[in-house]
Amino acid sequence: MKADIVSPEGTLFSGEIDSIVVPGVNGSFEMLNNHAPIIAILGKGDVRLKGKGILIDNEVKDKFTVKQGEVVLPINSGTVEMKNNHVIVLAE
Amino acid sequence: MANLKDIRTRIQSVGSTMQITNAMKMVSAAKLKKAQESIEKMRPYAEKLTELLAGLSANLDAELGGDYAEQREINKVLLVPVTSNRGLCGALNSNIIKQTLRLIENDYKSQEVDILTIGKKAYEQLSKKHKVVANHGEIFDDLTYENVAKVAQKIMDDFVEKKYDKVILIYNSFKNAATQIVKTEQFLPIMTETTESNVVLDYIYEPSQAEIVLELIPKSLKTQFYKMIRDAWASEHGARMTSMHKATDNAKEMKAELTLQYNKARQAVITGEILEIVSGAEALKG
């Protein structure tokens, strides 16, 4: 599925992933391919991306860390929308 | 006729002024490019947020906006003029100050008006005669979303606590490097727009739809505020670039004029000397 992570300061990530874990306000949850359409509020925590060959732009590389094959982005709050196999994270 | 040495000194000083203004122009041009890029960069975020909010509130019929949309009788108004911290940018800042004063004297004559300035120039001008509660010029030193959001949050809290009944933003909107437009915008309470109902997928909402809307509204307010600051920032550099360009041109013109004057004076001195020599020689012949 396709994922975009955008923040007010720019697009942080855009590309293909296998799954994504987001820190929902009522607890973290993971979304896989063909997840039902959802809009959720995110709290403080980590957004974790899984997949092969995830490429992060050099400009924003220092915001991400790689842990056990996952690409991790800490956020303060945000919103996530998933529809038609396209997930968009609005991160702050 | 001014003497040669005076003119020479003036040519030199005009020349060095020209170098300074030219350097400032270059610096502003580079900064302007950066500022424009960051406006571009925030667009996807702002657009997605607006889209989500519009989609969500379209099929909720309850009065939305929560505390931020509450219309009260206007007794206390907060004006937020945004200027630069530094000068040398043409009429940019004085336009903002003029507009602020106009609002105080005309539109909000009968209300109590507080001012929260962003930028040193507005603070210096307005704090003499009016009640300025705070100045947040420092956000231009490190212009990140986080810093701007803090200021926006403070203003929003004040509104919710009923310290103010209306918040107005006054800033320069960037049109192009030569043109900036003074904009007066109502920040709070939110103007409820009637959104056309669009096709809504059957979403799962986490937590509930209403809660999501309430969560998104402050976010969209902060984004609006951030966008406004970015706009003002780009305007400042655009204006400075244009005015420094003009200053360089003027200096060039002045330098050319002075050089002409210098050459004329030099010519006159030489003519005088030749005249003296020739008449001296004539006298000796006699």
mmCIF file of C-alpha atoms in Angstrom:
data_model
loop_
_atom_site.group_PDB
_atom_site.id
_atom_site.type_symbol
_atom_site.label_atom_id
_atom_site.label_comp_id
_atom_site.label_asym_id
_atom_site.label_seq_id
_atom_site.Cartn_x
_atom_site.Cartn_y
_atom_site.Cartn_z
ATOM 1 C CA MET A 1 0.000 0.000 0.000
ATOM 2 C CA LYS A 2 0.997 3.580 -0.467
ATOM 3 C CA ALA A 3 1.864 5.763 2.480
ATOM 4 C CA ASP A 4 2.395 9.507 2.858
ATOM 5 C CA ILE A 5 3.592 11.203 5.994
ATOM 6 C CA VAL A 6 3.162 14.961 5.888
ATOM 7 C CA SER A 7 3.934 17.589 8.503
ATOM 8 C CA PRO A 8 3.440 21.356 8.394
ATOM 9 C CA GLU A 9 7.107 21.682 7.520
ATOM 10 C CA GLY A 10 7.012 19.383 4.546
ATOM 11 C CA THR A 11 6.441 15.896 3.261
ATOM 12 C CA LEU A 12 8.468 13.469 5.356
ATOM 13 C CA PHE A 13 7.800 10.250 3.540
ATOM 14 C CA SER A 14 6.021 9.040 0.467
ATOM 15 C CA GLY A 15 6.263 5.524 -0.888
ATOM 16 C CA GLU A 16 5.232 1.877 -0.808
ATOM 17 C CA ILE A 17 5.106 -0.009 2.486
ATOM 18 C CA ASP A 18 3.843 -3.370 3.735
ATOM 19 C CA SER A 19 2.355 -2.203 6.995
ATOM 20 C CA ILE A 20 2.247 0.741 9.370
ATOM 21 C CA VAL A 21 1.859 0.998 13.136
ATOM 22 C CA VAL A 22 0.424 4.248 14.460
ATOM 23 C CA PRO A 23 -0.001 5.508 18.045
ATOM 24 C CA GLY A 24 -3.782 5.939 18.294
ATOM 25 C CA VAL A 25 -5.141 7.877 21.262
ATOM 26 C CA ASN A 26 -6.660 4.649 22.596
ATOM 27 C CA GLY A 27 -3.555 2.592 21.944
ATOM 28 C CA SER A 28 -1.252 1.685 19.091
ATOM 29 C CA PHE A 29 -2.617 -0.266 16.168
ATOM 30 C CA GLU A 30 -1.286 -1.689 12.972
ATOM 31 C CA MET A 31 -2.724 -1.368 9.499
ATOM 32 C CA LEU A 32 -2.077 -3.830 6.705
ATOM 33 C CA ASN A 33 -3.059 -3.910 3.092
ATOM 34 C CA ASN A 34 -6.803 -3.634 2.403
ATOM 35 C CA HIS A 35 -7.584 -2.193 5.801
ATOM 36 C CA ALA A 36 -11.087 -0.741 6.023
ATOM 37 C CA PRO A 37 -11.320 3.048 5.613
ATOM 38 C CA ILE A 38 -10.496 4.700 8.922
ATOM 39 C CA ILE A 39 -9.835 8.129 10.345
ATOM 40 C CA ALA A 40 -8.101 8.215 13.710
ATOM 41 C CA ILE A 41 -6.505 10.676 16.056
ATOM 42 C CA LEU A 42 -2.951 9.940 17.086
ATOM 43 C CA GLY A 43 -1.270 10.695 20.361
ATOM 44 C CA LYS A 44 2.357 10.980 21.356
ATOM 45 C CA GLY A 45 4.324 7.969 20.194
ATOM 46 C CA ASP A 46 6.069 6.300 17.307
ATOM 47 C CA VAL A 47 4.881 5.751 13.769
ATOM 48 C CA ARG A 48 6.536 2.552 12.551
ATOM 49 C CA LEU A 49 6.829 1.638 8.897
ATOM 50 C CA LYS A 50 7.546 -1.879 7.692
ATOM 51 C CA GLY A 51 8.436 -2.908 4.206
ATOM 52 C CA LYS A 52 11.199 -3.622 1.776
ATOM 53 C CA GLY A 53 13.376 -0.845 0.516
ATOM 54 C CA ILE A 54 11.845 2.071 2.377
ATOM 55 C CA LEU A 55 13.723 5.143 1.266
ATOM 56 C CA ILE A 56 13.859 8.267 3.381
ATOM 57 C CA ASP A 57 14.801 11.571 1.842
ATOM 58 C CA ASN A 58 18.229 12.724 2.964
ATOM 59 C CA GLU A 59 16.847 16.095 3.994
ATOM 60 C CA VAL A 60 14.642 14.633 6.728
ATOM 61 C CA LYS A 61 16.758 11.596 7.566
ATOM 62 C CA ASP A 62 17.614 12.768 11.073
ATOM 63 C CA LYS A 63 13.941 12.651 12.075
ATOM 64 C CA PHE A 64 13.746 8.900 11.517
ATOM 65 C CA THR A 65 15.492 5.992 13.201
ATOM 66 C CA VAL A 66 15.772 2.418 12.074
ATOM 67 C CA LYS A 67 15.013 -0.272 14.652
ATOM 68 C CA GLN A 68 14.842 -3.992 13.881
ATOM 69 C CA GLY A 69 14.111 -3.449 10.240
ATOM 70 C CA GLU A 70 11.400 -0.885 10.959
ATOM 71 C CA VAL A 71 11.598 2.780 10.175
ATOM 72 C CA VAL A 72 10.476 4.739 13.214
ATOM 73 C CA LEU A 73 9.240 8.330 13.384
ATOM 74 C CA PRO A 74 8.358 9.816 16.779
ATOM 75 C CA ILE A 75 5.422 12.241 16.715
ATOM 76 C CA ASN A 76 3.684 14.463 19.260
ATOM 77 C CA SER A 77 0.226 14.195 17.805
ATOM 78 C CA GLY A 78 -1.428 13.683 14.499
ATOM 79 C CA THR A 79 -4.193 12.227 12.419
ATOM 80 C CA VAL A 80 -4.284 9.232 10.172
ATOM 81 C CA GLU A 81 -6.573 8.494 7.278
ATOM 82 C CA MET A 82 -6.668 5.233 5.387
ATOM 83 C CA LYS A 83 -8.703 4.649 2.261
ATOM 84 C CA ASN A 84 -8.291 2.630 -0.947
ATOM 85 C CA ASN A 85 -4.961 1.258 0.241
ATOM 86 C CA HIS A 86 -3.564 4.708 0.691
ATOM 87 C CA VAL A 87 -2.621 5.807 4.167
ATOM 88 C CA ILE A 88 -1.928 9.443 4.985
ATOM 89 C CA VAL A 89 -0.426 10.464 8.299
ATOM 90 C CA LEU A 90 -0.643 14.116 9.291
ATOM 91 C CA ALA A 91 2.127 14.341 11.854
ATOM 92 C CA GLU A 92 3.064 17.127 14.208
ATOM 93 C CA MET B 1 32.442 74.519 -7.857
ATOM 94 C CA ALA B 2 32.901 71.901 -5.162
ATOM 95 C CA ASN B 3 36.489 70.957 -4.686
ATOM 96 C CA LEU B 4 37.940 67.737 -6.006
ATOM 97 C CA LYS B 5 38.663 66.099 -2.714
ATOM 98 C CA ASP B 6 35.088 66.525 -1.449
ATOM 99 C CA ILE B 7 33.663 64.937 -4.541
ATOM 100 C CA ARG B 8 36.110 62.061 -4.364
ATOM 101 C CA THR B 9 35.095 61.298 -0.772
ATOM 102 C CA ARG B 10 31.444 61.358 -1.717
ATOM 103 C CA ILE B 11 31.984 59.000 -4.614
ATOM 104 C CA GLN B 12 33.699 56.599 -2.279
ATOM 105 C CA SER B 13 30.981 56.683 0.340
ATOM 106 C CA VAL B 14 28.223 56.229 -2.229
ATOM 107 C CA GLY B 15 30.208 53.305 -3.610
ATOM 108 C CA SER B 16 30.445 51.536 -0.284
ATOM 109 C CA THR B 17 26.766 52.132 0.453
ATOM 110 C CA MET B 18 26.021 50.563 -2.883
ATOM 111 C CA GLN B 19 28.031 47.503 -1.955
ATOM 112 C CA ILE B 20 26.110 47.099 1.273
ATOM 113 C CA THR B 21 22.688 47.461 -0.314
ATOM 114 C CA ASN B 22 23.669 45.085 -3.059
ATOM 115 C CA ALA B 23 24.824 42.490 -0.539
ATOM 116 C CA MET B 24 21.580 42.883 1.419
ATOM 117 C CA LYS B 25 19.630 42.368 -1.763
ATOM 118 C CA MET B 26 21.454 39.117 -2.461
ATOM 119 C CA VAL B 27 20.886 37.857 1.076
ATOM 120 C CA SER B 28 17.182 38.656 0.893
ATOM 121 C CA ALA B 29 16.861 36.996 -2.485
ATOM 122 C CA ALA B 30 18.308 33.795 -1.069
ATOM 123 C CA LYS B 31 16.098 33.954 2.010
ATOM 124 C CA LEU B 32 13.046 34.703 -0.093
ATOM 125 C CA LYS B 33 13.629 31.581 -2.135
ATOM 126 C CA LYS B 34 13.792 29.524 1.039
ATOM 127 C CA ALA B 35 10.677 31.170 2.459
ATOM 128 C CA GLN B 36 8.738 30.453 -0.712
ATOM 129 C CA GLU B 37 9.863 26.851 -0.667
ATOM 130 C CA SER B 38 8.599 26.339 2.853
ATOM 131 C CA ILE B 39 5.219 27.784 1.899
ATOM 132 C CA GLU B 40 5.112 25.228 -0.898
ATOM 133 C CA LYS B 41 6.137 22.486 1.502
ATOM 134 C CA MET B 42 3.336 23.024 3.970
ATOM 135 C CA ARG B 43 0.675 22.962 1.287
ATOM 136 C CA PRO B 44 0.064 19.151 1.277
ATOM 137 C CA TYR B 45 -0.465 19.165 5.024
ATOM 138 C CA ALA B 46 -2.787 22.158 5.001
ATOM 139 C CA GLU B 47 -4.811 20.814 2.097
ATOM 140 C CA LYS B 48 -5.248 17.355 3.587
ATOM 141 C CA LEU B 49 -6.284 18.816 6.922
ATOM 142 C CA THR B 50 -8.878 21.078 5.319
ATOM 143 C CA GLU B 51 -10.174 18.193 3.252
ATOM 144 C CA LEU B 52 -10.533 15.922 6.284
ATOM 145 C CA LEU B 53 -12.238 18.600 8.306
ATOM 146 C CA ALA B 54 -14.620 19.524 5.519
ATOM 147 C CA GLY B 55 -15.510 15.898 4.909
ATOM 148 C CA LEU B 56 -16.098 15.244 8.581
ATOM 149 C CA SER B 57 -18.107 18.295 9.442
ATOM 150 C CA ALA B 58 -20.246 18.034 6.309
ATOM 151 C CA ASN B 59 -22.133 15.049 7.640
ATOM 152 C CA LEU B 60 -22.330 16.134 11.241
ATOM 153 C CA ASP B 61 -25.294 18.402 11.725
ATOM 154 C CA ALA B 62 -24.524 19.536 15.252
ATOM 155 C CA GLU B 63 -23.125 23.004 15.869
ATOM 156 C CA LEU B 64 -19.430 22.532 15.259
ATOM 157 C CA GLY B 65 -16.287 24.290 16.175
ATOM 158 C CA GLY B 66 -16.780 23.863 19.896
ATOM 159 C CA ASP B 67 -15.314 26.601 22.039
ATOM 160 C CA TYR B 68 -13.514 28.202 19.145
ATOM 161 C CA ALA B 69 -16.642 29.059 17.223
ATOM 162 C CA GLU B 70 -18.569 30.688 20.048
ATOM 163 C CA GLN B 71 -19.984 34.048 18.976
ATOM 164 C CA ARG B 72 -20.096 36.458 21.896
ATOM 165 C CA GLU B 73 -20.872 40.096 22.254
ATOM 166 C CA ILE B 74 -17.678 41.883 21.264
ATOM 167 C CA ASN B 75 -16.255 43.673 24.273
ATOM 168 C CA LYS B 76 -12.588 42.865 24.136
ATOM 169 C CA VAL B 77 -10.652 42.557 20.930
ATOM 170 C CA LEU B 78 -7.146 41.252 20.424
ATOM 171 C CA LEU B 79 -5.271 42.582 17.415
ATOM 172 C CA VAL B 80 -2.251 40.652 16.186
ATOM 173 C CA PRO B 81 -0.155 42.774 13.823
ATOM 174 C CA VAL B 82 2.745 40.930 12.214
ATOM 175 C CA THR B 83 5.789 42.943 11.184
ATOM 176 C CA SER B 84 9.466 42.233 10.741
ATOM 177 C CA ASN B 85 12.122 42.534 13.398
ATOM 178 C CA ARG B 86 14.397 44.539 11.161
ATOM 179 C CA GLY B 87 13.898 47.583 9.007
ATOM 180 C CA LEU B 88 15.045 48.523 5.517
ATOM 181 C CA CYS B 89 12.128 46.886 3.812
ATOM 182 C CA GLY B 90 10.176 49.783 2.390
ATOM 183 C CA ALA B 91 6.650 50.564 3.490
ATOM 184 C CA LEU B 92 5.966 47.009 4.605
ATOM 185 C CA ASN B 93 5.856 47.629 8.335
ATOM 186 C CA SER B 94 4.317 51.073 8.303
ATOM 187 C CA ASN B 95 1.421 49.701 6.240
ATOM 188 C CA ILE B 96 0.699 47.160 8.962
ATOM 189 C CA ILE B 97 0.941 49.751 11.711
ATOM 190 C CA LYS B 98 -1.304 52.142 9.807
ATOM 191 C CA GLN B 99 -3.913 49.448 9.326
ATOM 192 C CA THR B 100 -3.744 48.507 13.012
ATOM 193 C CA LEU B 101 -4.258 52.114 14.084
ATOM 194 C CA ARG B 102 -7.118 52.464 11.641
ATOM 195 C CA LEU B 103 -8.833 49.446 13.177
ATOM 196 C CA ILE B 104 -8.358 50.800 16.688
ATOM 197 C CA GLU B 105 -9.643 54.257 15.819
ATOM 198 C CA ASN B 106 -12.515 53.281 13.563
ATOM 199 C CA ASP B 107 -13.752 49.716 13.700
ATOM 200 C CA TYR B 108 -13.131 49.014 17.388
ATOM 201 C CA LYS B 109 -13.522 52.513 18.767
ATOM 202 C CA SER B 110 -16.011 51.476 21.422
ATOM 203 C CA GLN B 111 -14.350 48.208 22.398
ATOM 204 C CA GLU B 112 -11.417 47.531 24.599
ATOM 205 C CA VAL B 113 -8.464 46.642 22.418
ATOM 206 C CA ASP B 114 -5.365 44.689 23.370
ATOM 207 C CA ILE B 115 -2.482 44.177 21.003
ATOM 208 C CA LEU B 116 -0.170 41.232 20.701
ATOM 209 C CA THR B 117 2.614 42.100 18.328
ATOM 210 C CA ILE B 118 4.738 39.729 16.348
ATOM 211 C CA GLY B 119 7.879 41.542 15.265
ATOM 212 C CA LYS B 120 9.910 44.291 16.874
ATOM 213 C CA LYS B 121 8.814 47.081 14.520
ATOM 214 C CA ALA B 122 5.156 46.908 15.479
ATOM 215 C CA TYR B 123 6.065 46.634 19.135
ATOM 216 C CA GLU B 124 8.230 49.766 19.031
ATOM 217 C CA GLN B 125 5.581 51.811 17.257
ATOM 218 C CA LEU B 126 2.455 50.633 19.029
ATOM 219 C CA SER B 127 3.612 50.182 22.600
ATOM 220 C CA LYS B 128 3.989 53.938 23.064
ATOM 221 C CA LYS B 129 0.301 54.740 22.916
ATOM 222 C CA HIS B 130 -1.565 51.470 23.104
ATOM 223 C CA LYS B 131 -1.806 48.462 25.330
ATOM 224 C CA VAL B 132 0.548 45.837 23.977
ATOM 225 C CA VAL B 133 0.294 42.681 26.057
ATOM 226 C CA ALA B 134 3.191 40.794 24.526
ATOM 227 C CA ASN B 135 5.651 40.684 21.669
ATOM 228 C CA HIS B 136 6.622 37.445 20.004
ATOM 229 C CA GLY B 137 9.210 38.697 17.545
ATOM 230 C CA GLU B 138 11.496 35.868 18.546
ATOM 231 C CA ILE B 139 9.581 33.345 16.471
ATOM 232 C CA PHE B 140 11.248 34.746 13.368
ATOM 233 C CA ASP B 141 14.649 33.794 14.760
ATOM 234 C CA ASP B 142 13.761 30.135 14.691
ATOM 235 C CA LEU B 143 10.755 29.741 12.474
ATOM 236 C CA THR B 144 9.430 26.257 13.162
ATOM 237 C CA TYR B 145 5.874 25.015 13.333
ATOM 238 C CA GLU B 146 6.347 24.124 16.978
ATOM 239 C CA ASN B 147 7.287 27.654 18.031
ATOM 240 C CA VAL B 148 4.481 29.239 16.051
ATOM 241 C CA ALA B 149 1.954 26.723 17.365
ATOM 242 C CA LYS B 150 2.842 27.703 20.931
ATOM 243 C CA VAL B 151 1.919 31.333 20.298
ATOM 244 C CA ALA B 152 -1.247 30.288 18.486
ATOM 245 C CA GLN B 153 -2.205 27.985 21.368
ATOM 246 C CA LYS B 154 -1.797 30.832 23.855
ATOM 247 C CA ILE B 155 -4.099 33.059 21.835
ATOM 248 C CA MET B 156 -6.645 30.254 21.457
ATOM 249 C CA ASP B 157 -6.576 29.573 25.205
ATOM 250 C CA ASP B 158 -7.175 33.250 25.927
ATOM 251 C CA PHE B 159 -10.169 33.187 23.628
ATOM 252 C CA VAL B 160 -11.645 30.100 25.247
ATOM 253 C CA GLU B 161 -11.122 31.614 28.699
ATOM 254 C CA LYS B 162 -13.166 34.590 27.451
ATOM 255 C CA LYS B 163 -10.291 37.035 27.852
ATOM 256 C CA TYR B 164 -11.024 38.131 24.303
ATOM 257 C CA ASP B 165 -14.174 37.947 22.239
ATOM 258 C CA LYS B 166 -12.530 38.406 18.888
ATOM 259 C CA VAL B 167 -9.025 37.946 17.513
ATOM 260 C CA ILE B 168 -7.903 39.723 14.362
ATOM 261 C CA LEU B 169 -4.708 39.074 12.437
ATOM 262 C CA ILE B 170 -3.073 41.835 10.415
ATOM 263 C CA TYR B 171 -0.249 40.746 8.149
ATOM 264 C CA ASN B 172 1.352 41.142 4.756
ATOM 265 C CA SER B 173 0.362 38.524 2.286
ATOM 266 C CA PHE B 174 2.968 37.640 -0.300
ATOM 267 C CA LYS B 175 1.893 38.178 -3.883
ATOM 268 C CA ASN B 176 5.250 38.565 -5.537
ATOM 269 C CA ALA B 177 8.615 40.077 -4.650
ATOM 270 C CA ALA B 178 7.400 43.566 -5.509
ATOM 271 C CA THR B 179 3.840 43.391 -4.177
ATOM 272 C CA GLN B 180 2.635 42.619 -0.696
ATOM 273 C CA ILE B 181 -0.969 42.986 0.294
ATOM 274 C CA VAL B 182 -2.048 43.977 3.793
ATOM 275 C CA LYS B 183 -4.588 41.445 4.960
ATOM 276 C CA THR B 184 -6.948 41.689 7.895
ATOM 277 C CA GLU B 185 -8.272 38.317 8.875
ATOM 278 C CA GLN B 186 -10.546 37.137 11.635
ATOM 279 C CA PHE B 187 -8.784 34.334 13.502
ATOM 280 C CA LEU B 188 -11.333 33.704 16.227
ATOM 281 C CA PRO B 189 -14.201 32.976 16.542
ATOM 282 C CA ILE B 190 -14.122 30.655 13.569
ATOM 283 C CA MET B 191 -16.237 31.741 10.673
ATOM 284 C CA THR B 192 -18.383 28.711 10.004
ATOM 285 C CA GLU B 193 -18.367 27.931 6.358
ATOM 286 C CA THR B 194 -21.099 25.994 4.709
ATOM 287 C CA THR B 195 -19.412 23.064 3.094
ATOM 288 C CA GLU B 196 -21.088 21.169 0.321
ATOM 289 C CA SER B 197 -21.628 17.587 1.318
ATOM 290 C CA ASN B 198 -19.204 15.380 -0.542
ATOM 291 C CA VAL B 199 -19.208 11.666 -1.017
ATOM 292 C CA VAL B 200 -18.139 10.134 2.234
ATOM 293 C CA LEU B 201 -16.778 6.645 2.481
ATOM 294 C CA ASP B 202 -17.928 4.472 5.290
ATOM 295 C CA TYR B 203 -15.097 5.266 7.646
ATOM 296 C CA ILE B 204 -14.246 3.740 10.966
ATOM 297 C CA TYR B 205 -13.783 6.580 13.424
ATOM 298 C CA GLU B 206 -11.334 6.312 16.248
ATOM 299 C CA PRO B 207 -12.490 7.661 18.724
ATOM 300 C CA SER B 208 -15.779 9.223 17.504
ATOM 301 C CA GLN B 209 -16.496 11.495 14.595
ATOM 302 C CA ALA B 210 -17.336 14.467 16.792
ATOM 303 C CA GLU B 211 -14.229 14.017 18.876
ATOM 304 C CA ILE B 212 -12.068 13.895 15.785
ATOM 305 C CA VAL B 213 -13.564 17.142 14.556
ATOM 306 C CA LEU B 214 -12.927 18.786 17.905
ATOM 307 C CA GLU B 215 -9.345 17.587 17.735
ATOM 308 C CA LEU B 216 -8.834 18.776 14.185
ATOM 309 C CA ILE B 217 -10.162 22.296 14.643
ATOM 310 C CA PRO B 218 -7.319 23.559 16.843
ATOM 311 C CA LYS B 219 -4.876 21.887 14.493
ATOM 312 C CA SER B 220 -6.328 23.667 11.532
ATOM 313 C CA LEU B 221 -6.263 26.963 13.442
ATOM 314 C CA LYS B 222 -2.600 26.507 14.231
ATOM 315 C CA THR B 223 -1.893 25.641 10.636
ATOM 316 C CA GLN B 224 -3.688 28.806 9.569
ATOM 317 C CA PHE B 225 -1.581 30.825 11.981
ATOM 318 C CA TYR B 226 1.609 29.179 10.802
ATOM 319 C CA LYS B 227 0.712 29.842 7.195
ATOM 320 C CA MET B 228 0.122 33.478 8.019
ATOM 321 C CA ILE B 229 3.535 33.813 9.686
ATOM 322 C CA ARG B 230 5.193 32.119 6.733
ATOM 323 C CA ASP B 231 3.423 34.502 4.402
ATOM 324 C CA ALA B 232 4.592 37.506 6.390
ATOM 325 C CA TRP B 233 8.121 36.137 6.439
ATOM 326 C CA ALA B 234 8.214 35.751 2.664
ATOM 327 C CA SER B 235 6.730 39.243 2.288
ATOM 328 C CA GLU B 236 9.450 40.733 4.443
ATOM 329 C CA HIS B 237 12.213 39.310 2.309
ATOM 330 C CA GLY B 238 10.432 40.170 -0.913
ATOM 331 C CA ALA B 239 9.996 43.759 0.214
ATOM 332 C CA ARG B 240 13.568 44.025 1.409
ATOM 333 C CA MET B 241 14.887 42.614 -1.822
ATOM 334 C CA THR B 242 12.904 45.121 -3.863
ATOM 335 C CA SER B 243 13.809 48.118 -1.744
ATOM 336 C CA MET B 244 17.480 47.176 -1.650
ATOM 337 C CA HIS B 245 17.427 46.742 -5.390
ATOM 338 C CA LYS B 246 16.032 50.253 -5.723
ATOM 339 C CA ALA B 247 18.631 51.596 -3.323
ATOM 340 C CA THR B 248 21.414 50.009 -5.355
ATOM 341 C CA ASP B 249 20.028 51.526 -8.524
ATOM 342 C CA ASN B 250 19.807 54.954 -6.939
ATOM 343 C CA ALA B 251 23.358 54.686 -5.664
ATOM 344 C CA LYS B 252 24.541 53.739 -9.131
ATOM 345 C CA GLU B 253 22.835 56.770 -10.621
ATOM 346 C CA MET B 254 24.245 59.037 -7.959
ATOM 347 C CA LYS B 255 27.716 57.669 -8.458
ATOM 348 C CA ALA B 256 27.547 58.318 -12.196
ATOM 349 C CA GLU B 257 26.393 61.882 -11.592
ATOM 350 C CA LEU B 258 29.166 62.517 -9.077
ATOM 351 C CA THR B 259 31.783 61.059 -11.389
ATOM 352 C CA LEU B 260 30.643 63.435 -14.119
ATOM 353 C CA GLN B 261 30.857 66.338 -11.698
ATOM 354 C CA TYR B 262 34.299 65.199 -10.598
ATOM 355 C CA ASN B 263 35.574 65.046 -14.169
ATOM 356 C CA LYS B 264 34.150 68.471 -14.937
ATOM 357 C CA ALA B 265 35.857 69.952 -11.902
ATOM 358 C CA ARG B 266 39.105 68.246 -12.820
ATOM 359 C CA GLN B 267 38.846 69.605 -16.363
ATOM 360 C CA ALA B 268 38.257 73.101 -15.028
ATOM 361 C CA VAL B 269 41.347 72.910 -12.833
ATOM 362 C CA ILE B 270 43.514 71.782 -15.755
ATOM 363 C CA THR B 271 42.126 74.484 -18.022
ATOM 364 C CA GLY B 272 42.917 77.043 -15.348
ATOM 365 C CA GLU B 273 46.487 75.765 -15.029
ATOM 366 C CA ILE B 274 47.097 75.839 -18.783
ATOM 367 C CA LEU B 275 45.692 79.321 -18.942
ATOM 368 C CA GLU B 276 48.123 80.442 -16.243
ATOM 369 C CA ILE B 277 51.138 78.864 -17.955
ATOM 370 C CA VAL B 278 50.263 80.300 -21.345
ATOM 371 C CA SER B 279 49.664 83.796 -20.039
ATOM 372 C CA GLY B 280 52.906 83.563 -18.008
ATOM 373 C CA ALA B 281 54.846 82.600 -21.128
ATOM 374 C CA GLU B 282 53.201 85.416 -23.107
ATOM 375 C CA ALA B 283 54.226 87.899 -20.429
ATOM 376 C CA LEU B 284 57.883 86.717 -20.539
ATOM 377 C CA LYS B 285 58.001 87.051 -24.366
ATOM 378 C CA GLY B 286 56.798 90.617 -24.137
#
